[in-house]
mmCIF file of C-alpha atoms in Angstrom:
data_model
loop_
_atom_site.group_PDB
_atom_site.id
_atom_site.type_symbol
_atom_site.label_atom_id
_atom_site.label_comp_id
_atom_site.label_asym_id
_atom_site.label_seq_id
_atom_site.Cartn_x
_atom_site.Cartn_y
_atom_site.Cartn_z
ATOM 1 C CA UNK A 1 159.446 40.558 -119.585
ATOM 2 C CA UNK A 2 162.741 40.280 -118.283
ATOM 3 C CA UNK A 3 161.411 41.158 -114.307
ATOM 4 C CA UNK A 4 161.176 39.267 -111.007
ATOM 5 C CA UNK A 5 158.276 36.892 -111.863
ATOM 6 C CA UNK A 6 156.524 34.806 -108.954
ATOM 7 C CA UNK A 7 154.069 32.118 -108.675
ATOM 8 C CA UNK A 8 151.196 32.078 -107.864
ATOM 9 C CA UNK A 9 149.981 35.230 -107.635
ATOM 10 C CA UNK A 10 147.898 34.755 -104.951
ATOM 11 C CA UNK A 11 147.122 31.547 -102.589
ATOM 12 C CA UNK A 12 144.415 30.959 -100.262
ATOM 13 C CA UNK A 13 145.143 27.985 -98.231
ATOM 14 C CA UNK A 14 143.480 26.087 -95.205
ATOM 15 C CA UNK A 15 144.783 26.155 -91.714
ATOM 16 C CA UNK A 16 147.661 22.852 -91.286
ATOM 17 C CA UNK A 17 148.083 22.580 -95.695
ATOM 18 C CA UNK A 18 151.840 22.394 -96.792
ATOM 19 C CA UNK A 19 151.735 25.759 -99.613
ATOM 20 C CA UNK A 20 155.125 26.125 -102.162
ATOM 21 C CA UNK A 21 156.007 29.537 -104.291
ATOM 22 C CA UNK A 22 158.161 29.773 -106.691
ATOM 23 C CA UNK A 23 160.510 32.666 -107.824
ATOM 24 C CA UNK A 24 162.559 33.005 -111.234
ATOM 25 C CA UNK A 25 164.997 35.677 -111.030
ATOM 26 C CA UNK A 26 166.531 38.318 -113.152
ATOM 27 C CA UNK A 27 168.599 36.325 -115.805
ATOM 28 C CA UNK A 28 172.113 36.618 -114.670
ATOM 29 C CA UNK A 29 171.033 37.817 -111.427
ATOM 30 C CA UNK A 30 173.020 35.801 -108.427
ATOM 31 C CA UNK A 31 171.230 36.361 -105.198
ATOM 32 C CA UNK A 32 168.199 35.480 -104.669
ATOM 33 C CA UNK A 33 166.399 37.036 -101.983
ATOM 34 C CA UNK A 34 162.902 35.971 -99.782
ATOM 35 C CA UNK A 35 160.944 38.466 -97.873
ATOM 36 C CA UNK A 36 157.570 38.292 -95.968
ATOM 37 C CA UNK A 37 155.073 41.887 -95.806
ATOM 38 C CA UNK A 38 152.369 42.089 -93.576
ATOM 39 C CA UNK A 39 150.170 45.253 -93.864
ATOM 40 C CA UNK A 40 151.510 48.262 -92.520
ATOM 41 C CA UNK A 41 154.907 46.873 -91.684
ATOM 42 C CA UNK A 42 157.966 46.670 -94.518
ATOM 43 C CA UNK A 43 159.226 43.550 -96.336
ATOM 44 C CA UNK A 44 161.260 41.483 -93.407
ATOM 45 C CA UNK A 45 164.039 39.207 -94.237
ATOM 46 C CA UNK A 46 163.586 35.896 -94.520
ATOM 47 C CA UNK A 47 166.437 34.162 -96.252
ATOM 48 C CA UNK A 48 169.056 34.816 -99.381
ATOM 49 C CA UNK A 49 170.798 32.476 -101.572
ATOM 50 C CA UNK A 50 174.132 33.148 -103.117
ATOM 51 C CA UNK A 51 173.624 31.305 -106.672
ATOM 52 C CA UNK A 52 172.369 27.457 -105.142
ATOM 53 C CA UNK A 53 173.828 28.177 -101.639
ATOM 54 C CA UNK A 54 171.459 29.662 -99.097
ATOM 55 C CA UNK A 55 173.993 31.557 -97.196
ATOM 56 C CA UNK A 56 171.484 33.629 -94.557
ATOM 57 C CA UNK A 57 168.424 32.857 -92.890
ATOM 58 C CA UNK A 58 166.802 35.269 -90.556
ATOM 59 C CA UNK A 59 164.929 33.758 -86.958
ATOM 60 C CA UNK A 60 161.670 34.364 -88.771
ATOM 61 C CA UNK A 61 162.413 31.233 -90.860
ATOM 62 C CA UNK A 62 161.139 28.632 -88.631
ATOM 63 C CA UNK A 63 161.510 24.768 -89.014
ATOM 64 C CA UNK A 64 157.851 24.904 -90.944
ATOM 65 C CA UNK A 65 159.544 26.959 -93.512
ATOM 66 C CA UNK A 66 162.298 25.345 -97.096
ATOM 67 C CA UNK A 67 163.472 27.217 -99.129
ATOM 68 C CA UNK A 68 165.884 25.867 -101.982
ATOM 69 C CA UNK A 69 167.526 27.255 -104.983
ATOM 70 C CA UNK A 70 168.707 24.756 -107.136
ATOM 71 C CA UNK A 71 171.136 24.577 -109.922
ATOM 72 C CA UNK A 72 170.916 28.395 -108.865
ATOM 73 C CA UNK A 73 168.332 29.643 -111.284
ATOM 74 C CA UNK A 74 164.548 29.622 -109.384
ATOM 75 C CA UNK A 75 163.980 29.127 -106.165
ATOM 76 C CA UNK A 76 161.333 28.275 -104.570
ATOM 77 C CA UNK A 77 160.100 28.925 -100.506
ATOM 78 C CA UNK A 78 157.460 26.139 -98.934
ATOM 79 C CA UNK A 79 155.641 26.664 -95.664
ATOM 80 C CA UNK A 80 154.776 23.022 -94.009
ATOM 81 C CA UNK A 81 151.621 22.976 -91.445
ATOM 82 C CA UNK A 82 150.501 26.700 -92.715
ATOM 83 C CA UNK A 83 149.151 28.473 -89.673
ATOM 84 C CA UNK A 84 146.834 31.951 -89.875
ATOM 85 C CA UNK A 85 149.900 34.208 -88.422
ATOM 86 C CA UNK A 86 151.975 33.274 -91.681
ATOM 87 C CA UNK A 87 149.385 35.262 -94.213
ATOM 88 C CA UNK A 88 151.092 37.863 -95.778
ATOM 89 C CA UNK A 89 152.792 38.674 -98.930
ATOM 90 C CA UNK A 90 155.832 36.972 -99.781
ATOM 91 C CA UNK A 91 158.072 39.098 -102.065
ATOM 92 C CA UNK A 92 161.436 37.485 -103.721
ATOM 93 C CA UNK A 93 163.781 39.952 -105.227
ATOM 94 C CA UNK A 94 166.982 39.266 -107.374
ATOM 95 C CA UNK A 95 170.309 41.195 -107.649
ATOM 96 C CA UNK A 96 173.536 41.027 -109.969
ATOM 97 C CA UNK A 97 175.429 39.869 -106.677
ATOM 98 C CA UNK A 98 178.295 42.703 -107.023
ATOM 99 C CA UNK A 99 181.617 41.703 -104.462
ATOM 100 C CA UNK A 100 181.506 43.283 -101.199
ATOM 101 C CA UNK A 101 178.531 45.123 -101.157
ATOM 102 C CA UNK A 102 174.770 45.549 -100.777
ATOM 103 C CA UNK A 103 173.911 45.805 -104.079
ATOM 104 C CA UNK A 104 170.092 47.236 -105.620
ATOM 105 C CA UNK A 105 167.677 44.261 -104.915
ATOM 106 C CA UNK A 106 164.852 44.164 -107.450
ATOM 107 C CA UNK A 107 161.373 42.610 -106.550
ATOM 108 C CA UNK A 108 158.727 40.710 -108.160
ATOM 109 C CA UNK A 109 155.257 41.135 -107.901
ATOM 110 C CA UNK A 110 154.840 39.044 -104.536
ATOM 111 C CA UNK A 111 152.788 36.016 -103.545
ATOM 112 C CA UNK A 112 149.788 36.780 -101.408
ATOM 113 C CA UNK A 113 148.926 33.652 -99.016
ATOM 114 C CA UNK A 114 145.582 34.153 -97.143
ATOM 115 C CA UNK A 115 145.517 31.105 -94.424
ATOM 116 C CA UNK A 116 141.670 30.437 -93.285
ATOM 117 C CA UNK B 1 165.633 49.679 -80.698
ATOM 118 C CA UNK B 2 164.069 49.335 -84.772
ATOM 119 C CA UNK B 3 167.096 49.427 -86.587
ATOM 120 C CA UNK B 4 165.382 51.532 -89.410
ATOM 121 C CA UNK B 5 162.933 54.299 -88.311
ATOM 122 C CA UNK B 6 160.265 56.178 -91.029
ATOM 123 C CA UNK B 7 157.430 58.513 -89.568
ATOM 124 C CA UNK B 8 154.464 57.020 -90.724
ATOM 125 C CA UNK B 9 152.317 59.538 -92.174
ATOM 126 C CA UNK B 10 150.286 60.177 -93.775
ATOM 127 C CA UNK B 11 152.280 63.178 -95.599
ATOM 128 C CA UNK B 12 150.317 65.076 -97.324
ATOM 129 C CA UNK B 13 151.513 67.555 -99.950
ATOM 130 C CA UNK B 14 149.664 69.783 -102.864
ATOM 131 C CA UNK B 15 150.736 69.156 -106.256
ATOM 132 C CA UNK B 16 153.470 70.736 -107.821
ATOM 133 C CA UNK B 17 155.452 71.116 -103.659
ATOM 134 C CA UNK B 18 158.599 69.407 -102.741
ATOM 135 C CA UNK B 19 157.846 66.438 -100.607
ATOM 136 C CA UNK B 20 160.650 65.411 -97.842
ATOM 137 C CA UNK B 21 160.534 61.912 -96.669
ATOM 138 C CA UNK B 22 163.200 61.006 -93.433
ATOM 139 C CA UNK B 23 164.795 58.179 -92.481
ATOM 140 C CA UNK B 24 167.136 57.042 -89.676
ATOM 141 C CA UNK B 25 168.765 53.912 -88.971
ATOM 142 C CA UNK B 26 170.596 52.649 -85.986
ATOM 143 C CA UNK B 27 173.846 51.035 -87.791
ATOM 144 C CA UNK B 28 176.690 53.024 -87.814
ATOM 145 C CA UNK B 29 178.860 50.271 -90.038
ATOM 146 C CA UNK B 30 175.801 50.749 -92.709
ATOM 147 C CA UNK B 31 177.294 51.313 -96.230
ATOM 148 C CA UNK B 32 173.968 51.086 -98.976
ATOM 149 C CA UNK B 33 170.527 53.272 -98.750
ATOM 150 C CA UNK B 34 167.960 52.479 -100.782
ATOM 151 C CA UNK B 35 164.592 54.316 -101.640
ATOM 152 C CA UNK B 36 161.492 52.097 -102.854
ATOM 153 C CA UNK B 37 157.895 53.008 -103.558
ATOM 154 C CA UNK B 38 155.126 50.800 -102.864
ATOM 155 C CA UNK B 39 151.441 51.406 -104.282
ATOM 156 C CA UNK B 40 148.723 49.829 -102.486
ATOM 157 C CA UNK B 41 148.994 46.000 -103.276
ATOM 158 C CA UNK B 42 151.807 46.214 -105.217
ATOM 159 C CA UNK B 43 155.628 45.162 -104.477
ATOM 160 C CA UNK B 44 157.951 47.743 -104.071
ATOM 161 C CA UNK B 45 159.669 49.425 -106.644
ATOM 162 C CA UNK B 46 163.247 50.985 -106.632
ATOM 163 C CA UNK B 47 163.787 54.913 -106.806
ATOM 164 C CA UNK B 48 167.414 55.488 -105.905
ATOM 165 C CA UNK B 49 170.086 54.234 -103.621
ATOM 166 C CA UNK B 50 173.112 56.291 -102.409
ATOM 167 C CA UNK B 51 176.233 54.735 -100.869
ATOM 168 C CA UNK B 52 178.179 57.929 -100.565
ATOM 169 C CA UNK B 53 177.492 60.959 -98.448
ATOM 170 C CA UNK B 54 175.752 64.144 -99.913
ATOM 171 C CA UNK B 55 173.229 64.464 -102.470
ATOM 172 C CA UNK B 56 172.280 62.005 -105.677
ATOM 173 C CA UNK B 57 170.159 63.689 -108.389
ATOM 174 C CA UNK B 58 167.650 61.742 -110.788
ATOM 175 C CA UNK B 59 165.103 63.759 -112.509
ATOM 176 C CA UNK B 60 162.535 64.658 -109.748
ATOM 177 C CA UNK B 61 164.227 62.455 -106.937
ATOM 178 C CA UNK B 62 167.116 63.482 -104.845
ATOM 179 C CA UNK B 63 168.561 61.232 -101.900
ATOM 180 C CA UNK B 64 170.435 62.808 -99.174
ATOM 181 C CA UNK B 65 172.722 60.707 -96.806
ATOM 182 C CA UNK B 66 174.588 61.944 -93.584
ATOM 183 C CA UNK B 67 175.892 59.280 -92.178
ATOM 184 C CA UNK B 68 177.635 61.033 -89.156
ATOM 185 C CA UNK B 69 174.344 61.684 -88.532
ATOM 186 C CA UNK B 70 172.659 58.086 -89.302
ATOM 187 C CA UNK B 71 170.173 59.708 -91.457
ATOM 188 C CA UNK B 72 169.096 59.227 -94.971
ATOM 189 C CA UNK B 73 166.057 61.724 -96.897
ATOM 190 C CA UNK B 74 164.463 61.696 -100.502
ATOM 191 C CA UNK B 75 163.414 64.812 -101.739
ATOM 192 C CA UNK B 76 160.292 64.823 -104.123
ATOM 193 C CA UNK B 77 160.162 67.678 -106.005
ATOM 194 C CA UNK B 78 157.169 69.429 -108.195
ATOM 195 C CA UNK B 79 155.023 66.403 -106.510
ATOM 196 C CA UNK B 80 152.410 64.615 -108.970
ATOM 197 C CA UNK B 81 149.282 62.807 -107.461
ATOM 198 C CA UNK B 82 150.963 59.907 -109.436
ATOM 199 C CA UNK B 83 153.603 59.957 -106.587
ATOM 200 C CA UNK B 84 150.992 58.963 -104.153
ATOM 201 C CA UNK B 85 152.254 56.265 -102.270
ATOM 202 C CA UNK B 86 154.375 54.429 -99.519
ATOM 203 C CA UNK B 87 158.269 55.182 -99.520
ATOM 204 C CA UNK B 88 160.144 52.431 -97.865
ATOM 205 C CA UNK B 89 163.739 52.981 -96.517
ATOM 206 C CA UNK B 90 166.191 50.248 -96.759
ATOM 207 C CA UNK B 91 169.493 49.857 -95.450
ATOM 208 C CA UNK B 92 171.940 46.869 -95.390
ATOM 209 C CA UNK B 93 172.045 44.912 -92.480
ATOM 210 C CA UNK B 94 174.866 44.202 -90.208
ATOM 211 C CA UNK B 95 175.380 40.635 -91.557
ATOM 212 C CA UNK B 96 175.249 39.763 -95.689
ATOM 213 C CA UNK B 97 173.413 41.264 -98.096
ATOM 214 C CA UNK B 98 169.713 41.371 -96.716
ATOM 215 C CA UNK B 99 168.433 44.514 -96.384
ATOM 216 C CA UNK B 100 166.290 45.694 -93.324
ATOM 217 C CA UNK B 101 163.133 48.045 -94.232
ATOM 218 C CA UNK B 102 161.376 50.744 -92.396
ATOM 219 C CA UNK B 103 157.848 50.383 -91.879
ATOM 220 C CA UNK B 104 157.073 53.166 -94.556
ATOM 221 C CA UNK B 105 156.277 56.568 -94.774
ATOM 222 C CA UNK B 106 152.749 57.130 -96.493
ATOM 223 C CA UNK B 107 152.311 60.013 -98.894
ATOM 224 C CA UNK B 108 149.574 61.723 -100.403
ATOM 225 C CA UNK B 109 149.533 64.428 -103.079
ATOM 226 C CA UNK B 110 147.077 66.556 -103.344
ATOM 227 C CA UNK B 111 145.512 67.823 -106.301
#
C-alpha cells in the first residue's frame, strides 16, 4: 500500500493525558499536511510542513499542540493536557509539493481521538 | 464571512439523474479547486480539481469553475447509490498551500 497511512487508528484518551499520532506520507511526497474534522464541519487546517520545515500553522494550533517532521519523512502531531473540545478526527494528507501552487493533497485514513 | 460556502443538504437524487453540487468561495486571488468525497467515517477522497476556468471531464464527474463569478460545481452524472455521500469543496487559501474546506454538501441517491 503505497497510501497516506496513520497511527493509531483510533484513540480514546482521558481528560489532562499528553496523546501523539503519527503520519507516514506518500513516498516522495514533500508536504506534509495536518487537519482536524469534527462532525458535520470539513477538515480545518492545522499546520503543513515543507519536507522537515513546518512552514504554516493555523490559530487552531494552540501551545498544547507539536507537531514535528523530522528528517522530512513522518511526522507526527502531539496534543499535551488533552481536553474534551479537542475530540475529533485528525486527518494528515501528503502532496508531491509542485512550485508555486496548491497542488492535489491526498489523505490518510485519519486518527479518531475520543477525550472522556 | 466563511471563506468556502456548500449548501448542506441533504440532496437527494434517483438513480441514473445528474446530481449538481455548488460551491462558492470568498477569495478572489484563489487559483486550485478541489472536489473530495467523504463516506460516513471515512477520510476524504479526491474526485477532481480544476485550476482553469470552464469545464474538466472524467468519466461520470465534471467540475465547472467561474471564477469571475467565485463559484466552483461538480456535475454527477447517471448517479449510482454508490455515490452516496458527502462532497467537500476545497480551495487554496490566501497564504501557502493549506487548503480551506466547505462544510460539505450531503448526497443521497436514490434507488
Amino acid at each position: 500500500d503505497t497510501g497516506v497511512s496513520q497511527d493509531p487508528r483510533h484513540k480514546i484518551t482521558k481528560r489532562g493525558q499528553n496523546v501523539t499520532f503519527r503520519c507516514d506520507p506518500i513516498s516522495e511526497h514533500n508536504r506534509l499536511y495536518w487537519y482536524r474534522q469534527t462532525l458535520g464541519q470539513g477538515p480545518e487546517f492545522l499546520t503543513y510542513f515543507q519536507n522537515e520545515a513546518q512552514l504554516e500553522k493555523s490559530r487552531l494550533l494552540s501551545d498544547r499542540f507539536s507537531a514535528e517532521r523530522p528528517k522530512g519523512s513522518f511526522s507526527t502531531l502531539e496534543i499535551q493536557r488533552t481536553e474534551q473540545g479537542d475530540s475529533a478526527m485528525y486527518l494528515c494528507a501528503s502532496s508531491q509539493g509542485l512550485a508555486g501552487i496548491t497542488d492535489t493533497q491526498y489523505f490518510g485514513p485519519g486518527t479518531r481521538l475520543t477525550v472522556l | 464571512q466563511k471563506e468556502v460556502e456548500q449548501n448542506s443538504g441533504p440532496l437527494s437524487v434517483p438513480e441514473g439523474a445528474i446530481a449538481s453540487l455548488n460551491c462558492t468561495y470568498s477569495d478572489r486571488g484563489s487559483q486550485s479547486f478541489f472536489w473530495y468525497r467523504q463516506y460516513s467515517g471515512k477520510s476524504p477522497e479526491l474526485i477532481m480539481f480544476i485550476y482553469s476556468n470552464g469545464d474538466k471531464e472524467d468519466g461520470r464527474f465534471t467540475a465547472q469553475l467561474n471564477k469571475a463569478s467565485q463559484y466552483v460545481s461538480l456535475l454527477i452524472r447517471d448517479s449510482q447509490p454508490s455515490d452516496s455521500a458527502t462532497y467537500l469543496c476545497a480551495v487554496d487559501s490566501n497564504s501557502g498551500y493549506a487548503l480551506n474546506f466547505g462544510k460539505g454538501t450531503s448526497l443521497l441517491v436514490t434507488p
